[in-house]
Tab-separated table of C-alpha atoms in Angstrom:
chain	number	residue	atom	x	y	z
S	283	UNK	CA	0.000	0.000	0.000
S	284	UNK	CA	2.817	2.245	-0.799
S	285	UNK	CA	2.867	3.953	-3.606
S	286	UNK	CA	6.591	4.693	-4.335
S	287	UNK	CA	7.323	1.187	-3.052
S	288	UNK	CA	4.892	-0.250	-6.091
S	289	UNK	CA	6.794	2.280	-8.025
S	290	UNK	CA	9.896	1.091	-7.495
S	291	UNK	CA	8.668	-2.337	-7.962
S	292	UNK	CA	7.143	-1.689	-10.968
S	293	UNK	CA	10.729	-0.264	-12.305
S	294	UNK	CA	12.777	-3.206	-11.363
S	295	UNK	CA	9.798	-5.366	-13.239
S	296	UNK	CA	10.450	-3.547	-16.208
S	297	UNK	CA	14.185	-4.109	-16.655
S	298	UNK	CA	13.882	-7.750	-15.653
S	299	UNK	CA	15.342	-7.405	-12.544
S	300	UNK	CA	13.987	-9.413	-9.690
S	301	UNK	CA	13.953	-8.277	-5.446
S	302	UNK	CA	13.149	-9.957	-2.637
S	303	UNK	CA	10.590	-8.020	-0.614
S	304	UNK	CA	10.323	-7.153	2.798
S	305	UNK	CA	7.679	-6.233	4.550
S	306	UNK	CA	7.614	-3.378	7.120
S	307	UNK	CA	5.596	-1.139	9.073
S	308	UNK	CA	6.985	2.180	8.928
S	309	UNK	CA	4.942	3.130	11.922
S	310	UNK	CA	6.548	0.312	14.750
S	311	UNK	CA	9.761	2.240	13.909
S	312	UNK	CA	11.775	-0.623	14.239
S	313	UNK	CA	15.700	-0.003	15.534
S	314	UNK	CA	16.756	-1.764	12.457
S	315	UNK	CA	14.464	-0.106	10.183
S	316	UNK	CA	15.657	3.358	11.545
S	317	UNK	CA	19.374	2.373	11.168
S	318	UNK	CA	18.931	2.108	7.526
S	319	UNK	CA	16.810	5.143	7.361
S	320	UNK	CA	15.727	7.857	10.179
S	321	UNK	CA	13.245	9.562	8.259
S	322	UNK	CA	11.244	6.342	9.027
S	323	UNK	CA	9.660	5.932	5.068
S	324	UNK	CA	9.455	3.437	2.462
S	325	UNK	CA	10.679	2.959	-0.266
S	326	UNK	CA	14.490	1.063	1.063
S	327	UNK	CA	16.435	-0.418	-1.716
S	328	UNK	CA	19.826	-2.484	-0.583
S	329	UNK	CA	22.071	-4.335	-3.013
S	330	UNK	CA	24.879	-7.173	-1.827
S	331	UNK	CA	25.413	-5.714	1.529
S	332	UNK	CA	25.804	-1.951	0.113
S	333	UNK	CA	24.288	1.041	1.953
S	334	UNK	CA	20.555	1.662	1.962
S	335	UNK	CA	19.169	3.486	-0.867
S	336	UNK	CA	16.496	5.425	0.385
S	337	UNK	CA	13.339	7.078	-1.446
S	338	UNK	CA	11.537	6.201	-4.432
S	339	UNK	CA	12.749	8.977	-6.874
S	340	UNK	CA	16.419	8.270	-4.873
S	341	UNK	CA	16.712	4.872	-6.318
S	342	UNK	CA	14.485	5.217	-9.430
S	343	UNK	CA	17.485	7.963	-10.069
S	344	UNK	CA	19.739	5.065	-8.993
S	345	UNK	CA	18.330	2.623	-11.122
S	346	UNK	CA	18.704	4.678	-13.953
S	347	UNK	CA	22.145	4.902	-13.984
S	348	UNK	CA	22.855	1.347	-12.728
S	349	UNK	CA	20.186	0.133	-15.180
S	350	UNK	CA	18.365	2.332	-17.267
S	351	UNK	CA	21.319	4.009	-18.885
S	352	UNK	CA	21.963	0.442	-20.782
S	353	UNK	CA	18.327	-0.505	-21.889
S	354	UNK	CA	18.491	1.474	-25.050
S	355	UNK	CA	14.383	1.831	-26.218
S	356	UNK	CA	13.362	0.294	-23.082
S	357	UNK	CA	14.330	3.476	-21.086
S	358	UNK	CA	12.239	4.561	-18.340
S	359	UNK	CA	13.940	8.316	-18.299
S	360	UNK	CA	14.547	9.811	-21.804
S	361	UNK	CA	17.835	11.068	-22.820
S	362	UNK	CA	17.420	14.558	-23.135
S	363	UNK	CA	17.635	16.858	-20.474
S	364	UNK	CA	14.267	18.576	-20.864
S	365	UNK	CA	12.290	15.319	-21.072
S	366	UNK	CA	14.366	14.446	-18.290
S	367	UNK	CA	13.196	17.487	-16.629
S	368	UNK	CA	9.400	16.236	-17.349
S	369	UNK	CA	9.457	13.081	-16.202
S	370	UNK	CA	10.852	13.804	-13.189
S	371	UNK	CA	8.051	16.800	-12.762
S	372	UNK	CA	5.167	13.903	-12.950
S	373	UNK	CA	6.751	11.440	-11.300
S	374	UNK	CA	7.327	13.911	-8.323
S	375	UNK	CA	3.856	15.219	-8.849
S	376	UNK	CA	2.537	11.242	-8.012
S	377	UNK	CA	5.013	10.439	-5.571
S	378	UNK	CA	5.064	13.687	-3.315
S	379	UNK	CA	1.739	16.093	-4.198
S	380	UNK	CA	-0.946	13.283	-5.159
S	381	UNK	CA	0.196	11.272	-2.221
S	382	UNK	CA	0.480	14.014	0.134
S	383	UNK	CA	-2.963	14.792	-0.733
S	384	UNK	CA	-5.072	11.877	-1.116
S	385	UNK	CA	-3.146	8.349	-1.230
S	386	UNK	CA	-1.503	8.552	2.172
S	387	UNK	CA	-4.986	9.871	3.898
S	388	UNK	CA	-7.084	7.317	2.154
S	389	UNK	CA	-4.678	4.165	2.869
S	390	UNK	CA	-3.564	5.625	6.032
S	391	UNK	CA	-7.396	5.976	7.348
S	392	UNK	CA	-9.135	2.524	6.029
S	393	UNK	CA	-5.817	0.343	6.011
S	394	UNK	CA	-2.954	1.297	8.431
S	395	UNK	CA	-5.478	2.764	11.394
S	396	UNK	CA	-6.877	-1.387	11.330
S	397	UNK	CA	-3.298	-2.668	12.142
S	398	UNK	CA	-1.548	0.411	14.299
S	399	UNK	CA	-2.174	-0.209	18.219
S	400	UNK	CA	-3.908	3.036	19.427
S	401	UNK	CA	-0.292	4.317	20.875
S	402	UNK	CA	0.842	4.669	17.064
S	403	UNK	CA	-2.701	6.189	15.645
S	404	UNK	CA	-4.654	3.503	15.480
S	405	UNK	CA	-8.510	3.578	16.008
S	406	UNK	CA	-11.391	4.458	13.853
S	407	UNK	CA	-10.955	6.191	10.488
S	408	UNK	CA	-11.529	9.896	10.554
S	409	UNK	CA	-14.176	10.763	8.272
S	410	UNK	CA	-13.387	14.519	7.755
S	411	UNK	CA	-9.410	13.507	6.420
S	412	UNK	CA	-11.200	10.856	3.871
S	413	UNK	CA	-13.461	13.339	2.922
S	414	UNK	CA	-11.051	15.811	1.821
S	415	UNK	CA	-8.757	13.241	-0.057
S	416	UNK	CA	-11.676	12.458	-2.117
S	417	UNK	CA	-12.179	16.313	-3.256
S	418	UNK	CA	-8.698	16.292	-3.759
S	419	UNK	CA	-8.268	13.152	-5.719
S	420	UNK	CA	-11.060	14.533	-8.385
S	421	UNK	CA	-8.319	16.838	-9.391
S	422	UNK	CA	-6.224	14.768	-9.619
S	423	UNK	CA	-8.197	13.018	-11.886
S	424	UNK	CA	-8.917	15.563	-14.158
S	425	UNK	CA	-4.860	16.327	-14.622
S	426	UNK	CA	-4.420	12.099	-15.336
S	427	UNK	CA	-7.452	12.404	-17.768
S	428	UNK	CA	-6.512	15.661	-19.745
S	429	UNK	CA	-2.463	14.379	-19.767
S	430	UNK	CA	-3.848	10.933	-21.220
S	431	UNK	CA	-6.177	12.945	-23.741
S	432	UNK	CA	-2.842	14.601	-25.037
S	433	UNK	CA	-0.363	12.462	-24.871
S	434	UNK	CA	0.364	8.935	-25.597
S	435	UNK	CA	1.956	8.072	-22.230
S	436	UNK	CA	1.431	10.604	-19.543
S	437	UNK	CA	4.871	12.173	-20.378
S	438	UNK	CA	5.195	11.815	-24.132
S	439	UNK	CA	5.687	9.458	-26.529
S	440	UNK	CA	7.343	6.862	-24.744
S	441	UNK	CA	6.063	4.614	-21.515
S	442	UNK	CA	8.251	6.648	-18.413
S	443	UNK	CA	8.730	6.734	-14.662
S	444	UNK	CA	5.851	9.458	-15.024
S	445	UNK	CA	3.431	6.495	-15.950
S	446	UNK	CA	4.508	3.789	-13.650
S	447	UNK	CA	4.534	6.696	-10.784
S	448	UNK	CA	0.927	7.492	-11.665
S	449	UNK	CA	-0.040	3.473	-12.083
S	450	UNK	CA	1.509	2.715	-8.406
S	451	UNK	CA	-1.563	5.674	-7.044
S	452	UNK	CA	-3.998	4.567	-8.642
S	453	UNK	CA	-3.322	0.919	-8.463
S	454	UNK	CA	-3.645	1.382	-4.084
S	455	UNK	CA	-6.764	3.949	-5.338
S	456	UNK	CA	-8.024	1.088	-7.349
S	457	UNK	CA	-7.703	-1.269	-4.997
S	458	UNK	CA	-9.733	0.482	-2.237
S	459	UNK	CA	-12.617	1.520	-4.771
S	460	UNK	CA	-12.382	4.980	-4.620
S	461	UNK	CA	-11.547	5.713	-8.606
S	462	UNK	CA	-14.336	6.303	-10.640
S	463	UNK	CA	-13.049	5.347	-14.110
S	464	UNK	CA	-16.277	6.126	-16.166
S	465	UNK	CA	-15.569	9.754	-15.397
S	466	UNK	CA	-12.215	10.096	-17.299
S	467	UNK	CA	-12.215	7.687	-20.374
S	468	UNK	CA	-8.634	8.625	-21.588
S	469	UNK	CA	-7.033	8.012	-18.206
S	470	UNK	CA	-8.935	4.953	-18.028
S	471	UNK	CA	-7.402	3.759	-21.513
S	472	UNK	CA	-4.347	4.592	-20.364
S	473	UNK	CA	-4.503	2.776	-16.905
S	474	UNK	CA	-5.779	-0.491	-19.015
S	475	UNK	CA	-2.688	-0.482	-21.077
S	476	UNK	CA	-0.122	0.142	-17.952
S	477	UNK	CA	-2.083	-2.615	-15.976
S	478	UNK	CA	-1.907	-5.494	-18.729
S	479	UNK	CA	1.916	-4.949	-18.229
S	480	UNK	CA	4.065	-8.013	-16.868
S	481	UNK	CA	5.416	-5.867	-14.606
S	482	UNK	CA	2.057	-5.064	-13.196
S	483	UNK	CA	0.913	-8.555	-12.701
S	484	UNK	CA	2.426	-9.226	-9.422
S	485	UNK	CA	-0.087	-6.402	-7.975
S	486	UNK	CA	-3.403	-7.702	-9.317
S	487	UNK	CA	-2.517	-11.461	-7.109
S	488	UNK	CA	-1.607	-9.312	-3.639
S	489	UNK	CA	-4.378	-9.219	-1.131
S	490	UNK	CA	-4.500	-7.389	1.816
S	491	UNK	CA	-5.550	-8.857	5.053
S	492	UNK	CA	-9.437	-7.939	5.550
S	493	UNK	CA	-9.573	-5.886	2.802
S	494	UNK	CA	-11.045	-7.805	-0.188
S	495	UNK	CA	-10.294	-5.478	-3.273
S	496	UNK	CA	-13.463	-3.819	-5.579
S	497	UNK	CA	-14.818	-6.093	-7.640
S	498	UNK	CA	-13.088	-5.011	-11.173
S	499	UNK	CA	-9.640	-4.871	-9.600
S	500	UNK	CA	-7.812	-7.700	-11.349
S	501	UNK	CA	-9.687	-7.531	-14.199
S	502	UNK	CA	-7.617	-6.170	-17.646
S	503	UNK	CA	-11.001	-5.223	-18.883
S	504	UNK	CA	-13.334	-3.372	-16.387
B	73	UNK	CA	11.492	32.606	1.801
B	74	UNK	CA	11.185	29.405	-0.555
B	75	UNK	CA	14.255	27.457	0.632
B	76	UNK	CA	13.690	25.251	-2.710
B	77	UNK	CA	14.450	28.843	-4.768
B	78	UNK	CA	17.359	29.633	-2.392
B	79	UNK	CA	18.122	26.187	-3.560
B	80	UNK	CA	18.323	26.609	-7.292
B	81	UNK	CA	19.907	30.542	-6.857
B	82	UNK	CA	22.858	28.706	-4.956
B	83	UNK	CA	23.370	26.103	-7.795
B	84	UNK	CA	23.675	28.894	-9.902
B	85	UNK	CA	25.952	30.873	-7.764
B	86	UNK	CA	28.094	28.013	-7.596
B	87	UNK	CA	28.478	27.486	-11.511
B	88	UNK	CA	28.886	31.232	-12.252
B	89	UNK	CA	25.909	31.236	-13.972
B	90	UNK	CA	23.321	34.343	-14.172
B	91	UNK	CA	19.832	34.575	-13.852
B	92	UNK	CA	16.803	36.956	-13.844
B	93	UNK	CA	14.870	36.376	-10.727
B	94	UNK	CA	10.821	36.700	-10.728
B	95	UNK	CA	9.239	37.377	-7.760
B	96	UNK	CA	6.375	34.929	-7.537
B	97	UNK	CA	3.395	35.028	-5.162
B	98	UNK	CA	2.243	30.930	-5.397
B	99	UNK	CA	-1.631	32.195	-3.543
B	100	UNK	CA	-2.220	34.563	-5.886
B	101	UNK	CA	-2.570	31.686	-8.507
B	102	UNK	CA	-2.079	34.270	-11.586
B	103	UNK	CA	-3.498	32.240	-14.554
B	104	UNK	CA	0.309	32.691	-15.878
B	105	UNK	CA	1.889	31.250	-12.974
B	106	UNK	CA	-0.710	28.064	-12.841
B	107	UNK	CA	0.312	27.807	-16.866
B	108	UNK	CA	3.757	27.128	-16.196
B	109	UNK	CA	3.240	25.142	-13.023
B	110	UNK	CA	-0.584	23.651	-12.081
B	111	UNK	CA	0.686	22.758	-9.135
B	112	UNK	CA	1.501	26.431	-8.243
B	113	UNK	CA	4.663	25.852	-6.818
B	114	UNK	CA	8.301	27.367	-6.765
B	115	UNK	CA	10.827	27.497	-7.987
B	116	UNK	CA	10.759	27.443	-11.861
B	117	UNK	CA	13.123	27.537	-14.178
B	118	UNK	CA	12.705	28.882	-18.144
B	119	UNK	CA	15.986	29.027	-20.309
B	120	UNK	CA	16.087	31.193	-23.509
B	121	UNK	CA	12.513	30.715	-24.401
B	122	UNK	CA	12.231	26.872	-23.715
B	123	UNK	CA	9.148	24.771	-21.224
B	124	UNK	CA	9.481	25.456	-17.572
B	125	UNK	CA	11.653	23.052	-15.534
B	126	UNK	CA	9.548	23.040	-12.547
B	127	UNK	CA	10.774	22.314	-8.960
B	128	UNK	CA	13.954	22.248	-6.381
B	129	UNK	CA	15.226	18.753	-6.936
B	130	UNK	CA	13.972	18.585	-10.948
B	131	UNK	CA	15.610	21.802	-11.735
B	132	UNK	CA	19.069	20.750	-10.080
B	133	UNK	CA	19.176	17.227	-11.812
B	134	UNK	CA	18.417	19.615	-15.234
B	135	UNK	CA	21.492	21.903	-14.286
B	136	UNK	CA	23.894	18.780	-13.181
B	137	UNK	CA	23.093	17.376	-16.545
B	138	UNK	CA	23.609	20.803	-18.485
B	139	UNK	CA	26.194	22.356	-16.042
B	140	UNK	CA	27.701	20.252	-13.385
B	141	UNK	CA	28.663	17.214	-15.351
B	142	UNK	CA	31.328	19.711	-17.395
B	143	UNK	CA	32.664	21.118	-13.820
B	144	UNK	CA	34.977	18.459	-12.644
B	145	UNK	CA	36.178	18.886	-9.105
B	146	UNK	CA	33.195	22.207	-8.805
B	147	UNK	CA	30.193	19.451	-9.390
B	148	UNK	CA	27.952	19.381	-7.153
B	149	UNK	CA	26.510	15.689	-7.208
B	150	UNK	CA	29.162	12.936	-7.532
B	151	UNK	CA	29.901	10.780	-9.909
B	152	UNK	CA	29.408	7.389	-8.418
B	153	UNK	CA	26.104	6.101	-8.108
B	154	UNK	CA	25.600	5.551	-4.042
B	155	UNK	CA	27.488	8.428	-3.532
B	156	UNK	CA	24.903	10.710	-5.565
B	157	UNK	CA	21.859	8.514	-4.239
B	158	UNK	CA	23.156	9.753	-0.322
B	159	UNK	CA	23.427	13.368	-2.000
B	160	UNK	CA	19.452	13.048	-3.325
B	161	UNK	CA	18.484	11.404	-0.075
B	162	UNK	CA	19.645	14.390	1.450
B	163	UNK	CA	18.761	17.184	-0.745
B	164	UNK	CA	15.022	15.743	-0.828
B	165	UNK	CA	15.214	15.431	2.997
B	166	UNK	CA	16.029	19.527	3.321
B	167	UNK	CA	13.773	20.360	0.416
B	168	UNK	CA	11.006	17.890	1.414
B	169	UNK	CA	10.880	16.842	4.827
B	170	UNK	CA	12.421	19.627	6.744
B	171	UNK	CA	9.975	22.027	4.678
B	172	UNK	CA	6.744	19.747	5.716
B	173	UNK	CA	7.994	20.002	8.848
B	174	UNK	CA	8.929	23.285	10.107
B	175	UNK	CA	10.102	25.987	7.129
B	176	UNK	CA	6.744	26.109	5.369
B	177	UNK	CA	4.595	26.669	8.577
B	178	UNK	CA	7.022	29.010	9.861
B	179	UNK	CA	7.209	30.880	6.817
B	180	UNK	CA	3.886	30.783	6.306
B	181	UNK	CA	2.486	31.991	10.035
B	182	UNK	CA	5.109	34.378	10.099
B	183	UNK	CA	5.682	35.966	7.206
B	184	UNK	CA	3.169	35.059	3.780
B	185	UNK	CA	0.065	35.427	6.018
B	186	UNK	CA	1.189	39.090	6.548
B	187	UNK	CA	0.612	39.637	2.779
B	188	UNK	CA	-2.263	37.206	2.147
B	189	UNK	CA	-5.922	39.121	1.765
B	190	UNK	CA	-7.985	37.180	4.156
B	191	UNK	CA	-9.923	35.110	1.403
B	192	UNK	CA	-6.407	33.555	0.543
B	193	UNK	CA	-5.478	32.916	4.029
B	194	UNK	CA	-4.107	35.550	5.477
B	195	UNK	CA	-4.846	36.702	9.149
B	196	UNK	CA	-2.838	36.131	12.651
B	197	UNK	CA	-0.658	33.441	12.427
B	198	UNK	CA	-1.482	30.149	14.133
B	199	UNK	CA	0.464	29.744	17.585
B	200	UNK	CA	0.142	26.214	17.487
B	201	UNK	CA	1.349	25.429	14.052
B	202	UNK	CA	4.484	27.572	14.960
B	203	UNK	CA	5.053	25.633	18.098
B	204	UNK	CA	4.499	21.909	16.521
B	205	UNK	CA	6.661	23.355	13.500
B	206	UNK	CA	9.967	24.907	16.120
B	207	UNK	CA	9.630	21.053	17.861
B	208	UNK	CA	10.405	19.697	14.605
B	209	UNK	CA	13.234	22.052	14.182
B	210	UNK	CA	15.081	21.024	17.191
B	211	UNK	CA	14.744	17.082	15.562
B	212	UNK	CA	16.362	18.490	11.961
B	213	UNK	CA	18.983	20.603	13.920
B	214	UNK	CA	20.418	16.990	16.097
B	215	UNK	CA	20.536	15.499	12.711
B	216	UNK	CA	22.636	18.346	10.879
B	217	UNK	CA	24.892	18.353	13.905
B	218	UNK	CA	25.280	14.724	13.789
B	219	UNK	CA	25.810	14.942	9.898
B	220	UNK	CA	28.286	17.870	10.577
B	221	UNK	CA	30.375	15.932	13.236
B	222	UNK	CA	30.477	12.627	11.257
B	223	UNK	CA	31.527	14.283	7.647
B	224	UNK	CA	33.403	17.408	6.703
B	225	UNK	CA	30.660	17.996	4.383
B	226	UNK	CA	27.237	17.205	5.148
B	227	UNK	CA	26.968	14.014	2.200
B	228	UNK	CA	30.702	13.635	2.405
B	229	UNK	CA	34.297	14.741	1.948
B	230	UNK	CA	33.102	17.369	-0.568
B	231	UNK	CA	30.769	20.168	-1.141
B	232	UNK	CA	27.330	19.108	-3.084
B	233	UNK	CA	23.381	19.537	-3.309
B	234	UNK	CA	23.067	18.303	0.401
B	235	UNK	CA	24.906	21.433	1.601
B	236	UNK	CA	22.952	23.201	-0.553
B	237	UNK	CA	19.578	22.579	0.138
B	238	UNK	CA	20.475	22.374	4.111
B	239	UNK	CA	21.650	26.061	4.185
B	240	UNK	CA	18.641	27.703	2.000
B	241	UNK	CA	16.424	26.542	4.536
B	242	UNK	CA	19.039	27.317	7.077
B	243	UNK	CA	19.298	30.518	5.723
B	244	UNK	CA	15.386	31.234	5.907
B	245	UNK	CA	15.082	29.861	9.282
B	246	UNK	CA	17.953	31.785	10.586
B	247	UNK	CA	16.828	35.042	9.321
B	248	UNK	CA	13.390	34.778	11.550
B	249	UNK	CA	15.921	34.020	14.234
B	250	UNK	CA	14.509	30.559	14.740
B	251	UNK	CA	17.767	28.998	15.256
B	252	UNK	CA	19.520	28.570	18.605
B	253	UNK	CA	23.479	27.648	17.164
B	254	UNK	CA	24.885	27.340	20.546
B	255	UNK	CA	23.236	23.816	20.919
B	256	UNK	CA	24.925	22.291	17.659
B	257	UNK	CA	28.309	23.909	17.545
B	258	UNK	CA	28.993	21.525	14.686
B	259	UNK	CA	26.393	22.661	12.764
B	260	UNK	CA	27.335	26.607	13.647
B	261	UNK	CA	30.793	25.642	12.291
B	262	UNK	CA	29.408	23.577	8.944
B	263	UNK	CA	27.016	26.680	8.683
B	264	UNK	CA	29.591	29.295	8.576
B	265	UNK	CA	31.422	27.631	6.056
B	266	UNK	CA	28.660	28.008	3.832
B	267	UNK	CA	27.598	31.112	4.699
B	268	UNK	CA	30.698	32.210	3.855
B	269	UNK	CA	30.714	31.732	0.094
B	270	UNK	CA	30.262	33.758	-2.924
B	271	UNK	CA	27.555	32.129	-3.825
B	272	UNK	CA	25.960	32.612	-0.693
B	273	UNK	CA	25.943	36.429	-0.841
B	274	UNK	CA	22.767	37.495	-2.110
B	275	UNK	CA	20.952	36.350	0.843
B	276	UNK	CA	22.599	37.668	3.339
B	277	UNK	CA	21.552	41.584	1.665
B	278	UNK	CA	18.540	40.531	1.376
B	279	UNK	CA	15.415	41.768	3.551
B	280	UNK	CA	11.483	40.842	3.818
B	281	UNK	CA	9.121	43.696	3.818
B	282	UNK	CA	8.683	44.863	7.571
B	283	UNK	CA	10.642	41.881	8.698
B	284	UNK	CA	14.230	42.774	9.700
B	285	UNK	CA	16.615	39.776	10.465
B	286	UNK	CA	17.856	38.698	13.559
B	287	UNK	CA	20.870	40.785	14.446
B	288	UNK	CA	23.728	38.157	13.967
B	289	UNK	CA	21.968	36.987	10.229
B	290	UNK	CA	24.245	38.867	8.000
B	291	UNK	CA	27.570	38.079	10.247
B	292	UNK	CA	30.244	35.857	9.381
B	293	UNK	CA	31.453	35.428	12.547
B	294	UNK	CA	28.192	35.011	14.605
């Protein structure tokens, strides 16, 4: 339930590279977890025994130049520096302003508050924080709907980080019902074609505990 | 008072290169503003008469691309891979989580809500948004000490985008005298360094409209 985490995932899908997962709960602030990184968020990338990479632009950068920089037409960050520039504005606008206003509240509220102990913020979701995630998620719509209408992928020509930044939203959105596709045709379109991905697949498979997803979730046409 | 522009205007400073500053109010939402950047944030960058390059951490991967990667020992993210993921983790942790925490709300009680009309939210500033935001500072000012006293620079042996981005906000919060230096000598010491640059100059002449700086801001030895 992560965005940047799917993100990231997503990413390392894409170049054929596989990860073993770990789970964690940001919240228990484990000693071990806040070792590898104070700030106390996910996304953690570690390679071989080498020093955390922390942050899902951080090691999408990362990957990139470990990775990216030798996959040719399967490039997830152009070559130029002003397409660069544009990716990087979307994928920051998914990761850091669409999660900061609606993601985070709605996963926070109806998943994280069911497994946090009160001590951490646990307790019954607050009703007045999911409504305004909603409001602000209809914007957020709109901005996914009109880029779809206008571009082939949300950042051009060519599939990006923008796109699997946006997917890795609205794949946790998805999952919790609160997208309503029929509204924004284009951005549906476009979330169809990211979503029959092999990269995607793992996601459609993951449950989470006592949440049973909306009933079109794993479907590739809904 | 946007640490991400000090940001940007110290990347510049540090490459010799020029620019034309535009005072931008982001609440005002001017309808030219909002076309160069819907999420009506700063900073923004236009070269010659080319798209915008919009935001802190997007505009200084454009300029290490375009600028730094020709400036040898003068560049500003390094040239290994972990070393310039540490750099970014950083950076995004001055720009990103520092702001959420404490510049913003400071800057905002204190000083934009001065010049907001009411219907954009201007009025008396919030006394307990300033007091949640100046515990958070005394969190970010352990960990720059810490940083300070484990590294000559704050990433590492050298000067980069970490220093950077630490010191704009620095800068801001020092100049509404929200810093207490004796606690962190290391930090006064790694402060002064940077204070002490060309690049760094600007600032220190500059003033906010009815709101003088703290007597020691413009000192080198403070």
């Amino acid at each position: 339930m992560s965005a940047a985490s799917r993100f990231v995932r997503l990413i390392l899908g894409e170049y054929g590279e596989r990860a073993e997962l770990v789970e964690e709960r940001p919240w228990e602030r484990r000693p071990e977890f806040l070792a590898l990184n104070p700030a106390a968020t996910l996304p953690i990338l570690t390679e071989d025994s080498g020093p955390a990479i922390v942050g899902g632009m951080v090691i999408a950068e990362y990957l990139d130049e470990t990775r990216g920089a030798f996959q040719r037409e399967k490039r997830l960050l152009a070559e130029k520096a002003l397409e660069r520039a544009e990716i990087r504005r979307l994928t920051e606008w998914f990761l850091v302003k669409l999660d900061g206003e609606a993601t985070r509240y709605l996963v926070r509220e109806r998943v994280f508050k069911l497994e946090m102990r009160p001590e951490d913020g646990g307790g019954s979701p607050d009703a007045s924080a999911i409504r305004a995630a909603r409001a602000n998620l209809k914007h957020h719509m709109r901005y996914v709907g009109w880029l779809a209408e206008s571009r082939n992928w949300l950042s051009g020509p060519k599939l990006s980080y923008a796109d699997l930044a946006a997917a890795s939203a609205f794949s946790i959105l998805d999952y919790l019902g609160e997208i309503s596709w029929e509204k924004e045709p284009a951005a549906k379109e476009w979330y169809t074609r990211v979503k029959s991905r092999p990269s995607f697949r793992p996601f459609l498979t993951e449950r989470i505990r006592g949440i049973p997803p909306v009933a079109h979730y794993a479907e590739l046409d809904f």
